[in-house]
PDB file of C-alpha atoms in Angstrom:
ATOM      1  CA  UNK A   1     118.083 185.116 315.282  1.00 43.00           C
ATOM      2  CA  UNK A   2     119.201 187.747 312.630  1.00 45.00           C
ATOM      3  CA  UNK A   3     118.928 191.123 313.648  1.00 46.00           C
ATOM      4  CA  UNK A   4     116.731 193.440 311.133  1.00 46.00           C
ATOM      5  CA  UNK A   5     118.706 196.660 310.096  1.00 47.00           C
ATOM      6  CA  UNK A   6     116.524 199.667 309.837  1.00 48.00           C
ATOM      7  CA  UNK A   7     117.972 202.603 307.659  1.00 47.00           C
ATOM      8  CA  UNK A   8     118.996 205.827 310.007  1.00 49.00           C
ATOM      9  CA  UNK A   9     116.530 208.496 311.676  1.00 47.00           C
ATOM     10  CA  UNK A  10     113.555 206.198 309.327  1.00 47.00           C
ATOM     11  CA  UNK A  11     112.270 203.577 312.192  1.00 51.00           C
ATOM     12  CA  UNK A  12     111.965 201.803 309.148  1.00 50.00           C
ATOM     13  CA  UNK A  13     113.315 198.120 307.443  1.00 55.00           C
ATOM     14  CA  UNK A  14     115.115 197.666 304.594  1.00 56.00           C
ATOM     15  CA  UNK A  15     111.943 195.936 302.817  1.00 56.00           C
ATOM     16  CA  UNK A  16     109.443 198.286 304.360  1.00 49.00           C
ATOM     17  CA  UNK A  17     111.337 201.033 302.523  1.00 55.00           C
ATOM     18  CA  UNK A  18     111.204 199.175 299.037  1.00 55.00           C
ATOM     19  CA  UNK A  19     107.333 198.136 299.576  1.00 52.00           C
ATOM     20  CA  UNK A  20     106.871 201.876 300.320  1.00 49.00           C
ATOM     21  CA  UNK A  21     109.068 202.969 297.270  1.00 53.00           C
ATOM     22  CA  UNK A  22     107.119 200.220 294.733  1.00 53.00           C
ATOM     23  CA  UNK A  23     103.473 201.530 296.372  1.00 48.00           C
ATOM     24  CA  UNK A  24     104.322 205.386 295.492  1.00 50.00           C
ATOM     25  CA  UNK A  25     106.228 204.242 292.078  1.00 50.00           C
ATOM     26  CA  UNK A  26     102.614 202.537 291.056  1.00 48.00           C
ATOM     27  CA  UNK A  27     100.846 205.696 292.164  1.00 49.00           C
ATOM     28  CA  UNK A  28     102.943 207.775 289.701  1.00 49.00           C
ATOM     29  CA  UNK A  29     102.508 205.379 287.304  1.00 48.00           C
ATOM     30  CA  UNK A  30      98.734 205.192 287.003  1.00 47.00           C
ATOM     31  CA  UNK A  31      98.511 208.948 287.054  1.00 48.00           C
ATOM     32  CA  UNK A  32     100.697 209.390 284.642  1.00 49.00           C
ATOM     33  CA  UNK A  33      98.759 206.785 282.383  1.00 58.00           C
ATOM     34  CA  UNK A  34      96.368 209.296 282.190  1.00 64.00           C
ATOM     35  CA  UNK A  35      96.621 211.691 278.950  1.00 69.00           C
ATOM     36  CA  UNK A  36      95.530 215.189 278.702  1.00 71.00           C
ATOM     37  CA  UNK A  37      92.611 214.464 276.239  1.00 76.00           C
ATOM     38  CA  UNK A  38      91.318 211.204 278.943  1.00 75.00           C
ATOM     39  CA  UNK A  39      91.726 213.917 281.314  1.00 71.00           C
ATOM     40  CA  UNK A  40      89.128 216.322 279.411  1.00 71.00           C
ATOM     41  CA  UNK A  41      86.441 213.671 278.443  1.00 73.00           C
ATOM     42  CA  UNK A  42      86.748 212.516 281.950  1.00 75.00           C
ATOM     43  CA  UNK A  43      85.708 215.842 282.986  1.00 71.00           C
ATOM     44  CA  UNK A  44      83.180 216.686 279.977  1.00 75.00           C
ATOM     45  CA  UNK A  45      81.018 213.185 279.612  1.00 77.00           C
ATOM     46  CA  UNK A  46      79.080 214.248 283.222  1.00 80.00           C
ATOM     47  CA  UNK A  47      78.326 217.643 282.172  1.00 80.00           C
ATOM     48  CA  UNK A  48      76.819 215.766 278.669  1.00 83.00           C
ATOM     49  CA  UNK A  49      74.843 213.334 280.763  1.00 87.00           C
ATOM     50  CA  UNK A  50      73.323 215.754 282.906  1.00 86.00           C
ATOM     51  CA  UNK A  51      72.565 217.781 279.975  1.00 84.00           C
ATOM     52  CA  UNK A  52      70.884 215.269 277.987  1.00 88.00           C
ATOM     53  CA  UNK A  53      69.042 213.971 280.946  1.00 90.00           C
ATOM     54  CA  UNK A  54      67.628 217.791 281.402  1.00 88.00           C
ATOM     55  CA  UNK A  55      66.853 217.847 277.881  1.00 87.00           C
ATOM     56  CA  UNK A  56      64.833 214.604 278.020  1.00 88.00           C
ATOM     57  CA  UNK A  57      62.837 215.662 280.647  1.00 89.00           C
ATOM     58  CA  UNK A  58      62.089 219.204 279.442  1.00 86.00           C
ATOM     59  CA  UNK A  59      60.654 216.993 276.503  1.00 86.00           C
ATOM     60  CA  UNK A  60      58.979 214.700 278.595  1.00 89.00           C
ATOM     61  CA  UNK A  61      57.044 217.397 280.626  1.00 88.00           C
ATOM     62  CA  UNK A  62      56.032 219.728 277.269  1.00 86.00           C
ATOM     63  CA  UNK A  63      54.863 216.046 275.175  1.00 86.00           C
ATOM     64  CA  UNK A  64      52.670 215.743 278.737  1.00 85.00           C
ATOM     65  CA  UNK A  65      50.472 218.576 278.304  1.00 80.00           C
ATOM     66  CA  UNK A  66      50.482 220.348 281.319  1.00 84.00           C
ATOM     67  CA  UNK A  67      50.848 223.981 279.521  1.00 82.00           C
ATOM     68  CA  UNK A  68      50.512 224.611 275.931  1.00 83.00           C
ATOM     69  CA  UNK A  69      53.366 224.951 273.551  1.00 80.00           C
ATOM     70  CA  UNK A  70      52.565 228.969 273.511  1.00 83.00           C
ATOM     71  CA  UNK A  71      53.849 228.946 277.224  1.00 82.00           C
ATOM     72  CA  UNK A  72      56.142 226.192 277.704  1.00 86.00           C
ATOM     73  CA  UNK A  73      58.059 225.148 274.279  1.00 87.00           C
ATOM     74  CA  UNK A  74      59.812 222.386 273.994  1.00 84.00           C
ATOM     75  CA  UNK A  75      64.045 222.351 273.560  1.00 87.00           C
ATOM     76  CA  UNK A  76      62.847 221.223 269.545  1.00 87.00           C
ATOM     77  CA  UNK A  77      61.426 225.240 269.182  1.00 87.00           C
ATOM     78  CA  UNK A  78      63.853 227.222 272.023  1.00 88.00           C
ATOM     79  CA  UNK A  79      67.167 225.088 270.501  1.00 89.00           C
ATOM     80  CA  UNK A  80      67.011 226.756 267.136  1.00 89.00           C
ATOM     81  CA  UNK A  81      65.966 230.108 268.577  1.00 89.00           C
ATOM     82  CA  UNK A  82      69.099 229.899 270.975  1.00 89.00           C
ATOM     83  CA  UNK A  83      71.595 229.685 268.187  1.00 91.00           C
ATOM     84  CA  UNK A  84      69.764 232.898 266.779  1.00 89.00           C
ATOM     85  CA  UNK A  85      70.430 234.400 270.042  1.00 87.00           C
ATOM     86  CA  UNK A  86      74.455 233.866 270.150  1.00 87.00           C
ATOM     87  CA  UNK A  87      75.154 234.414 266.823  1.00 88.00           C
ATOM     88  CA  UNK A  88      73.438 237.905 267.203  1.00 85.00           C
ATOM     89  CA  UNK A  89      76.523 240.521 267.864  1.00 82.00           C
ATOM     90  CA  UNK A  90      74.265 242.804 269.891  1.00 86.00           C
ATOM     91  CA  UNK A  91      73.304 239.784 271.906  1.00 88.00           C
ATOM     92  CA  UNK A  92      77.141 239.616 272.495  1.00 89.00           C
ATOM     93  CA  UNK A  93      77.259 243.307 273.040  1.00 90.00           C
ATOM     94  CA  UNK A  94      74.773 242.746 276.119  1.00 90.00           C
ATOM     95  CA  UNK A  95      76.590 239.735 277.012  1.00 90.00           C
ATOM     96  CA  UNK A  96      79.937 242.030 277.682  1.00 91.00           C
ATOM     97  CA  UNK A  97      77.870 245.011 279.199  1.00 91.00           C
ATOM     98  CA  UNK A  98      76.616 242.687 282.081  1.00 91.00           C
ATOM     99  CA  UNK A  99      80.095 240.875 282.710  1.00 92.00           C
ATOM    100  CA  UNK A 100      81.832 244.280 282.754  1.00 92.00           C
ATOM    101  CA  UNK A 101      79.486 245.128 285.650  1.00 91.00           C
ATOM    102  CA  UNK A 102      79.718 241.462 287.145  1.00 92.00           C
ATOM    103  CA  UNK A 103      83.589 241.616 287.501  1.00 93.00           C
ATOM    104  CA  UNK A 104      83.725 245.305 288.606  1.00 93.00           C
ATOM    105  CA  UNK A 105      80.721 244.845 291.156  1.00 92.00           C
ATOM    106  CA  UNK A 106      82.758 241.240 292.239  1.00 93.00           C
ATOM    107  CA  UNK A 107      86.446 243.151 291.973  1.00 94.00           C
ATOM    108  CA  UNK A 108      84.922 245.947 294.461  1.00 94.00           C
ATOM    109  CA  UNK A 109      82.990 243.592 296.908  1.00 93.00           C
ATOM    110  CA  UNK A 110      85.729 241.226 297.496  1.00 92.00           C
ATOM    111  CA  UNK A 111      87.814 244.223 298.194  1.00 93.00           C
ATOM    112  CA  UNK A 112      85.445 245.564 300.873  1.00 93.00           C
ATOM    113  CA  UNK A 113      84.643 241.873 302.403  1.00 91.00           C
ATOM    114  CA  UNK A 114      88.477 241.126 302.700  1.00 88.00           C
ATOM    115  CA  UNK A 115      89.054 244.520 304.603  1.00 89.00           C
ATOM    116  CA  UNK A 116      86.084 244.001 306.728  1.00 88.00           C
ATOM    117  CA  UNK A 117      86.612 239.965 307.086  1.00 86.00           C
ATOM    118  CA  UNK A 118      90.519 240.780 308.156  1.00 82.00           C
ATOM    119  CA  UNK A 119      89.674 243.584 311.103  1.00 83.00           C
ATOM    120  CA  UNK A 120      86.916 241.631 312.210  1.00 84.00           C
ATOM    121  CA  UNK A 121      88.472 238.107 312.728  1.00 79.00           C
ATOM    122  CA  UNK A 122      91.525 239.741 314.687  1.00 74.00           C
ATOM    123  CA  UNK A 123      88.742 241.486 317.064  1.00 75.00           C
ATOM    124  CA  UNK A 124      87.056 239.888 319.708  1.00 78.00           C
ATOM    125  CA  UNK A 125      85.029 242.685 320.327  1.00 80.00           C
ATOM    126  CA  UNK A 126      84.190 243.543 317.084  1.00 78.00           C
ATOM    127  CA  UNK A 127      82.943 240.002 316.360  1.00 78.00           C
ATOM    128  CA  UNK A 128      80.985 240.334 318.774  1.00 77.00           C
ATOM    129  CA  UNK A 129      79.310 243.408 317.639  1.00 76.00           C
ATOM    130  CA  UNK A 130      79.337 242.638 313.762  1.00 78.00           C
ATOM    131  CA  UNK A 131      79.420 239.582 313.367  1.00 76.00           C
ATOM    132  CA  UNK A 132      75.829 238.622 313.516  1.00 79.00           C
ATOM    133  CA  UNK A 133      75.464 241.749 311.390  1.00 83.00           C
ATOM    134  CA  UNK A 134      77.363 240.389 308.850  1.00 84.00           C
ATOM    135  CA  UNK A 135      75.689 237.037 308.694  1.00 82.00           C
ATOM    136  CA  UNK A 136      72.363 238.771 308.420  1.00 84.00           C
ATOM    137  CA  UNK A 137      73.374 240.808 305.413  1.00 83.00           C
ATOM    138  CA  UNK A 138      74.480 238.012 304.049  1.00 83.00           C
ATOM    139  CA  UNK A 139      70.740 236.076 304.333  1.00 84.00           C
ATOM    140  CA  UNK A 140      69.170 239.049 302.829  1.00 85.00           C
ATOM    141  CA  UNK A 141      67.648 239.286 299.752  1.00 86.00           C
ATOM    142  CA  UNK A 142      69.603 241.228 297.568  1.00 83.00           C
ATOM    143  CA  UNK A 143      66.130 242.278 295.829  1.00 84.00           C
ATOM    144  CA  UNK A 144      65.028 243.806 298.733  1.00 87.00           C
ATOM    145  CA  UNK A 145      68.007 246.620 298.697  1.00 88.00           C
ATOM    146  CA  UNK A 146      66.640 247.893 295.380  1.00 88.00           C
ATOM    147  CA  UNK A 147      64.017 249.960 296.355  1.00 89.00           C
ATOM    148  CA  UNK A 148      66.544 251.952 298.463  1.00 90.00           C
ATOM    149  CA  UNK A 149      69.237 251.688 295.762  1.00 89.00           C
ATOM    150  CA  UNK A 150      66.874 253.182 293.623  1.00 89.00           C
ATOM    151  CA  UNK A 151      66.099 256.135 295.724  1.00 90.00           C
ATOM    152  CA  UNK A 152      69.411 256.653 296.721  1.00 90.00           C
ATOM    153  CA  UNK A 153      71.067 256.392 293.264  1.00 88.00           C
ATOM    154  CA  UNK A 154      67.995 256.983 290.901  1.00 86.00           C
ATOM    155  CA  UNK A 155      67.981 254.314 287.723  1.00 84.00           C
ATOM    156  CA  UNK A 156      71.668 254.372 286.863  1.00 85.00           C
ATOM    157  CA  UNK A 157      74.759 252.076 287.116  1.00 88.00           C
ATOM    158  CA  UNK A 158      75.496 252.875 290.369  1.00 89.00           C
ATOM    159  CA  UNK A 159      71.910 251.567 291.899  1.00 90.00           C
ATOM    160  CA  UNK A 160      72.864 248.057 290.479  1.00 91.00           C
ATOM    161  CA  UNK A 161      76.668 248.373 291.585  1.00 92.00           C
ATOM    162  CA  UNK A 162      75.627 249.095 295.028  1.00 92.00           C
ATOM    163  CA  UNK A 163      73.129 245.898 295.149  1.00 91.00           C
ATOM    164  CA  UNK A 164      75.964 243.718 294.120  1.00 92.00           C
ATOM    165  CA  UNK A 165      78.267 244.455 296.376  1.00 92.00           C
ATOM    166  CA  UNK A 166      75.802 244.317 299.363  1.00 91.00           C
ATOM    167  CA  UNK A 167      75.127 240.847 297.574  1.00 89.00           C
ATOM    168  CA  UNK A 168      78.552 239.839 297.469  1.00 91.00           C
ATOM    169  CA  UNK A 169      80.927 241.432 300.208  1.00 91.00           C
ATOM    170  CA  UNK A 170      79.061 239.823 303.356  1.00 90.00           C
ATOM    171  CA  UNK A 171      79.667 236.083 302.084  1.00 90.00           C
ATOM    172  CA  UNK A 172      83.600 236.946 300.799  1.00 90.00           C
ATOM    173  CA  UNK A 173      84.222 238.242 304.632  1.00 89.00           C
ATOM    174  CA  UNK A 174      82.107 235.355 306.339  1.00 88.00           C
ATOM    175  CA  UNK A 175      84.611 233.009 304.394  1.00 87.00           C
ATOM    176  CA  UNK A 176      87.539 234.682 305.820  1.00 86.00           C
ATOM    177  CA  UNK A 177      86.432 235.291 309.003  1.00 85.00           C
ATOM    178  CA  UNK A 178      85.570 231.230 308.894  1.00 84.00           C
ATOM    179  CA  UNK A 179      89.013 230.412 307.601  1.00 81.00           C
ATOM    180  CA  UNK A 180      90.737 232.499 310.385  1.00 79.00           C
ATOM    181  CA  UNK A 181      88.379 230.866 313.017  1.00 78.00           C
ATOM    182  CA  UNK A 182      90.122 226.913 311.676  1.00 78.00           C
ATOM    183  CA  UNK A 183      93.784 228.390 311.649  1.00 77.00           C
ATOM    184  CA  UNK A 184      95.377 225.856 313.664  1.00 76.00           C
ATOM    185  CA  UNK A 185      96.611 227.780 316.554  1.00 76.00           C
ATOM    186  CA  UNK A 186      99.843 226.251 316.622  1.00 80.00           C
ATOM    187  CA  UNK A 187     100.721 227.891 313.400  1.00 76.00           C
ATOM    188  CA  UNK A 188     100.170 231.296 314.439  1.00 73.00           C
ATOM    189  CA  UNK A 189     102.176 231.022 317.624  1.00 78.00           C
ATOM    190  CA  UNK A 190     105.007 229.147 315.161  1.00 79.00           C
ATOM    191  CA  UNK A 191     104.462 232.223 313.444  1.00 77.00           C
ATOM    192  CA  UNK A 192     104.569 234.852 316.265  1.00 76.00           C
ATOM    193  CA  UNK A 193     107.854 232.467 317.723  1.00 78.00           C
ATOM    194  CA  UNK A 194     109.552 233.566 313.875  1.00 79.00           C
ATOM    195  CA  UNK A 195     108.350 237.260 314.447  1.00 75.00           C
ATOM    196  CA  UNK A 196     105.280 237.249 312.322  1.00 73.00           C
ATOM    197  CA  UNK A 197     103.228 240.425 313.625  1.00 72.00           C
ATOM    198  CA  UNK A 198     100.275 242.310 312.517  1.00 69.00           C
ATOM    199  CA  UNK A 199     100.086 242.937 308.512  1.00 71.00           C
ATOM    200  CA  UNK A 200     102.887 240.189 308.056  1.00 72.00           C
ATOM    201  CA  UNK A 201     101.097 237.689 309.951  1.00 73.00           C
ATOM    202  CA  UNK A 202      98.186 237.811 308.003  1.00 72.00           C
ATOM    203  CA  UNK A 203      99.950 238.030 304.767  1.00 72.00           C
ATOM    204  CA  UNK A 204     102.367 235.443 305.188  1.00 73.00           C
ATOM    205  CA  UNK A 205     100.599 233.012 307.731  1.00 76.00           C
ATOM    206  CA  UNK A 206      97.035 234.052 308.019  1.00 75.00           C
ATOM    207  CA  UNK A 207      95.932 234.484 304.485  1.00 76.00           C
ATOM    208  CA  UNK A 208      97.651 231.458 303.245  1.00 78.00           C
ATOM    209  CA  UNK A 209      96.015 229.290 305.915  1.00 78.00           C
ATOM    210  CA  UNK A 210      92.219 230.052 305.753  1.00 79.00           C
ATOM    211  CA  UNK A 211      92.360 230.176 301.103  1.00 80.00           C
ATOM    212  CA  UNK A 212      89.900 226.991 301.161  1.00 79.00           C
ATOM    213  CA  UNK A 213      87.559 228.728 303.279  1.00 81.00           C
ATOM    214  CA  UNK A 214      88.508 232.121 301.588  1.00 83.00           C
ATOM    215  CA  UNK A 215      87.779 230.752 297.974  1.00 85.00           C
ATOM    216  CA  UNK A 216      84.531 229.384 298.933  1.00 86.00           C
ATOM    217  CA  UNK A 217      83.336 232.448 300.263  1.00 86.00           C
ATOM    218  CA  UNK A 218      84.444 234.296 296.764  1.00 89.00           C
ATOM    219  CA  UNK A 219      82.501 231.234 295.142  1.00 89.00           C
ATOM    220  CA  UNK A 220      79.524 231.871 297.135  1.00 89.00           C
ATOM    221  CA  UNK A 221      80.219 235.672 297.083  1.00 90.00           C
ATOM    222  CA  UNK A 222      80.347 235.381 293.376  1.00 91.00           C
ATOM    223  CA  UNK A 223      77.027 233.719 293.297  1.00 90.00           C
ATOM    224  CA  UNK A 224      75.402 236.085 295.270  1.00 90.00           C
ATOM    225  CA  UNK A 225      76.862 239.039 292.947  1.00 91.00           C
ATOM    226  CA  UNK A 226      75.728 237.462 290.072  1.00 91.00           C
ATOM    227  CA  UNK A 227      72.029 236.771 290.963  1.00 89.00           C
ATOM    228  CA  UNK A 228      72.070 240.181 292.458  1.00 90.00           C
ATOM    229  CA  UNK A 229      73.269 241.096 289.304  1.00 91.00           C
ATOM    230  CA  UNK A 230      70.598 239.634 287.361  1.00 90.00           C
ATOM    231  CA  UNK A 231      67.531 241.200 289.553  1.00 88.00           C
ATOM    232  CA  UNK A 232      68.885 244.496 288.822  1.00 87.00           C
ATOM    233  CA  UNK A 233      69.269 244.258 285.465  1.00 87.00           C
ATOM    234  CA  UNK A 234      65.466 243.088 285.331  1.00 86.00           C
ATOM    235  CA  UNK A 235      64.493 245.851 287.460  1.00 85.00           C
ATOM    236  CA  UNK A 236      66.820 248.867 286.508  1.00 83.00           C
ATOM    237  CA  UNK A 237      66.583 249.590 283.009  1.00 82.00           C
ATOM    238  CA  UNK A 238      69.397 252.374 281.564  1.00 82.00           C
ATOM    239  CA  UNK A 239      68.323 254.229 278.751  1.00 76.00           C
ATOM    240  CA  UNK A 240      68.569 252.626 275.872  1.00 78.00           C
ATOM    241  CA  UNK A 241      71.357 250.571 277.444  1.00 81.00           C
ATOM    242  CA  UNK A 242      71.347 246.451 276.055  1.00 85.00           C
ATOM    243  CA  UNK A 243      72.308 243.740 278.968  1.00 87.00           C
ATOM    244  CA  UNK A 244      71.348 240.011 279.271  1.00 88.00           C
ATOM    245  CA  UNK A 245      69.012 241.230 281.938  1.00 87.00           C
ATOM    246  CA  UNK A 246      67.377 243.584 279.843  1.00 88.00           C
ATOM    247  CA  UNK A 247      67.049 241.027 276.868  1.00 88.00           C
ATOM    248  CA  UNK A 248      65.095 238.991 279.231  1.00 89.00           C
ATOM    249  CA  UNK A 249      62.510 241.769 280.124  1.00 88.00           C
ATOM    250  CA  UNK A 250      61.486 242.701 277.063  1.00 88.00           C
ATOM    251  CA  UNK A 251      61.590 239.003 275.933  1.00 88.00           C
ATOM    252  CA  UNK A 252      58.865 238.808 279.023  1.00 87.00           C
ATOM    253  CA  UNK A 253      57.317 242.000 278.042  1.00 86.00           C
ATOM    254  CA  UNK A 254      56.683 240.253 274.549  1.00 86.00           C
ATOM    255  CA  UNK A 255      55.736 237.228 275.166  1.00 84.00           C
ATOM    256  CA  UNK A 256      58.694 235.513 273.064  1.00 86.00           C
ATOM    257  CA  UNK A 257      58.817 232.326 275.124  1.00 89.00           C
ATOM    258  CA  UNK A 258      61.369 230.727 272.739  1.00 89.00           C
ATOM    259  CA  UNK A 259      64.294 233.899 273.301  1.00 90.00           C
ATOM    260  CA  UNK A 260      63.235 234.557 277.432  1.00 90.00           C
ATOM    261  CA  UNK A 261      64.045 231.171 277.543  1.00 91.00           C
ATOM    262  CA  UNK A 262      67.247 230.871 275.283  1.00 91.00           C
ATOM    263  CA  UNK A 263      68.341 233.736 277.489  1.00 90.00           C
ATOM    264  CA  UNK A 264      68.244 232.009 280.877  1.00 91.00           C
ATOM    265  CA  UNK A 265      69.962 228.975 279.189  1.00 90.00           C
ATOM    266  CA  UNK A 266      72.860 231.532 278.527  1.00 90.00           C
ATOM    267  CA  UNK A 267      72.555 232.917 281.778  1.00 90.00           C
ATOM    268  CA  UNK A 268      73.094 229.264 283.353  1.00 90.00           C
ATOM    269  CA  UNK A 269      75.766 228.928 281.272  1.00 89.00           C
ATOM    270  CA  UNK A 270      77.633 231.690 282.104  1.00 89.00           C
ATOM    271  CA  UNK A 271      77.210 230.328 285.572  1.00 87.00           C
ATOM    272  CA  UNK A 272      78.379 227.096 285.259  1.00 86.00           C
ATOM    273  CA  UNK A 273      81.536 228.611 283.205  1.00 88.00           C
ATOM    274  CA  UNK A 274      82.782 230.831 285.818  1.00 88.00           C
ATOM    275  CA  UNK A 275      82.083 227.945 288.202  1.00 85.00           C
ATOM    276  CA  UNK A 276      84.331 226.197 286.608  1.00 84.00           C
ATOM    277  CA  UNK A 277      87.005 228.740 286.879  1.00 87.00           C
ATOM    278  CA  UNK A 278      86.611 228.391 291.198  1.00 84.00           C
ATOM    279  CA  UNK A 279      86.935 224.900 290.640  1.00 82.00           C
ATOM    280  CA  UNK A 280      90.288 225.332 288.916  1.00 82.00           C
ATOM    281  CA  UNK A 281      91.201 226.975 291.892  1.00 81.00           C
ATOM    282  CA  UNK A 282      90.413 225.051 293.987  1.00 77.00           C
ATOM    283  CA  UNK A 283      92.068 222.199 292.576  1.00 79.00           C
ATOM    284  CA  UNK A 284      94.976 224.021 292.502  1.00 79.00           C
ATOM    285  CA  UNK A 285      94.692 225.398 295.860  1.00 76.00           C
ATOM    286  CA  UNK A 286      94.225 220.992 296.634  1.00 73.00           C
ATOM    287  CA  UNK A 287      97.072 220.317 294.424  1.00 75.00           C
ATOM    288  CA  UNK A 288      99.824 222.815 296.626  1.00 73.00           C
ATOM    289  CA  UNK A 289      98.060 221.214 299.636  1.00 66.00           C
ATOM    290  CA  UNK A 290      98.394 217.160 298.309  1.00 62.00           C
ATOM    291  CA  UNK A 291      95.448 216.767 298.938  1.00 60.00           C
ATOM    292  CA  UNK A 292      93.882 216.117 295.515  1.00 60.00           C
ATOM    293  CA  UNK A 293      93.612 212.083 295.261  1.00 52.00           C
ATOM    294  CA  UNK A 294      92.833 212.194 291.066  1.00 54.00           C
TER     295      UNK A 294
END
């Protein structure tokens, strides 16, 4: 009987090499099939669907009657009243007022959740002591800090920046404390065995090791901000100052059901647009990893 060669420190045949070598040549192949434009419709034709889908049964529910038009329009009267809306420059004027406080609000409570996410997962003791605490911020509602933020800070910027951080910071640190908790523990004593201590641990081990739990904490700390965000915007009113949250209380205040309602739409859009940034992110993050599959 012919003996069967295997190729050096493999374990492997001859022919189980080549099958292996045609199955990972095919893989390559199909992805690279794929253009950059079959790519983007691949990723846009859902977001159409669900948006016609929403549509149709905005329709359906105003053609039933259950409020009148005055109250409820249809997407036939808000559509055209929504392109006013963005092609207003003060609407885009309030539109850069609130994301200037959205990304410095975000910017300063990922700062203080990393800080306090970082000395807390490295502390047994400290866990212990703040890390229901933190969890408990975290299930608050962010409307119910106002009425302190309000005394403390009167009706100015800083009432609303202090809301969104208390919105924001407890989620970003629960994500890394979470993504220190899964470090696989025989990485950090690889790491302490190559003389990884303290600040270089964490930066060059650590950190790297918990960014899928870290960058869904920003995502949900980012969500939090932003509907933070919005409540104080409704409730804090600046002067004469113009935000998207303002826009939408006076559209209240006025009874313009078409533009309080073309408002949120822009709202949810901003949403889903910076959602979309995390996701890039994330398939990035999945992409270093291998472990994205498309």
């Amino acid at each position: 009987m012919a003996l069967e060669t295997r190729k050096p420190g493999t374990g492997r045949s001859p022919d189980v090499n080549r099958e292996l070598a045609g199955l990972d040549a095919l893989e390559l192949a199909a992805g690279a099939r794929r253009s950059p434009l079959s790519r983007l419709w691949s990723a846009v034709w859902p977001m159409l669907v669900a948006v016609a889908i929403a549509l149709g049964a905005w329709e359906l529910v105003v053609l039933s009657g259950w409020k009148e038009p005055w109250v409820l329009p249809g997407p036939r009267d808000v559509l055209p009243e929504f392109w006013n809306v963005v092609t207003d420059g003060r609407f885009w004027d309030a539109v850069g007022l609130t994301m200037q406080r959205a990304v410095i609000g975000f910017a300063v409570a990922t700062a203080i959740g990393v800080l306090i996410g970082a000395v807390v997962s490295r502390s047994m003791i400290l866990r212990r002591a703040f890390g229901s605490l933190i969890t408990g911020l975290q299930t608050m509602p962010s409307i119910a800090w106002f009425p302190l933020a309000i005394l403390l800070f009167q009706l100015s910027e800083s009432a609303i920046l202090f809301v969104v951080v208390l919105g924001a910071a407890p989620s970003i640190a629960n994500g890394l404390i979470t993504g220190v908790d899964y470090t696989p523990p025989i990485l950090l004593r690889a790491g302490k065995v190559m003389g990884l201590r303290g600040l270089g641990l964490y930066r060059h081990l650590i950190i790297p090791a918990s960014l899928p739990s870290f960058v869904a904490g920003l995502k949900q700390g980012w969500a939090f901000a932003w509907r933070s965000l919005m409540a104080g915007e409704l409730l804090v009113i600046i002067g004469d100052t113009q935000s998207v949250g303002t826009l939408l209380h006076f559209a209240r205040e006025l009874s313009d059901t078409e533009r309080m309602i073309s408002v949120m739409i822009v709202i949810l859009i901003i949403g889903i647009l910076v959602d979309q940034l995390f996701a890039l992110a994330d398939r990035t993050l999945r992409n270093r990893w291998g472990l994205n599959t498309d």
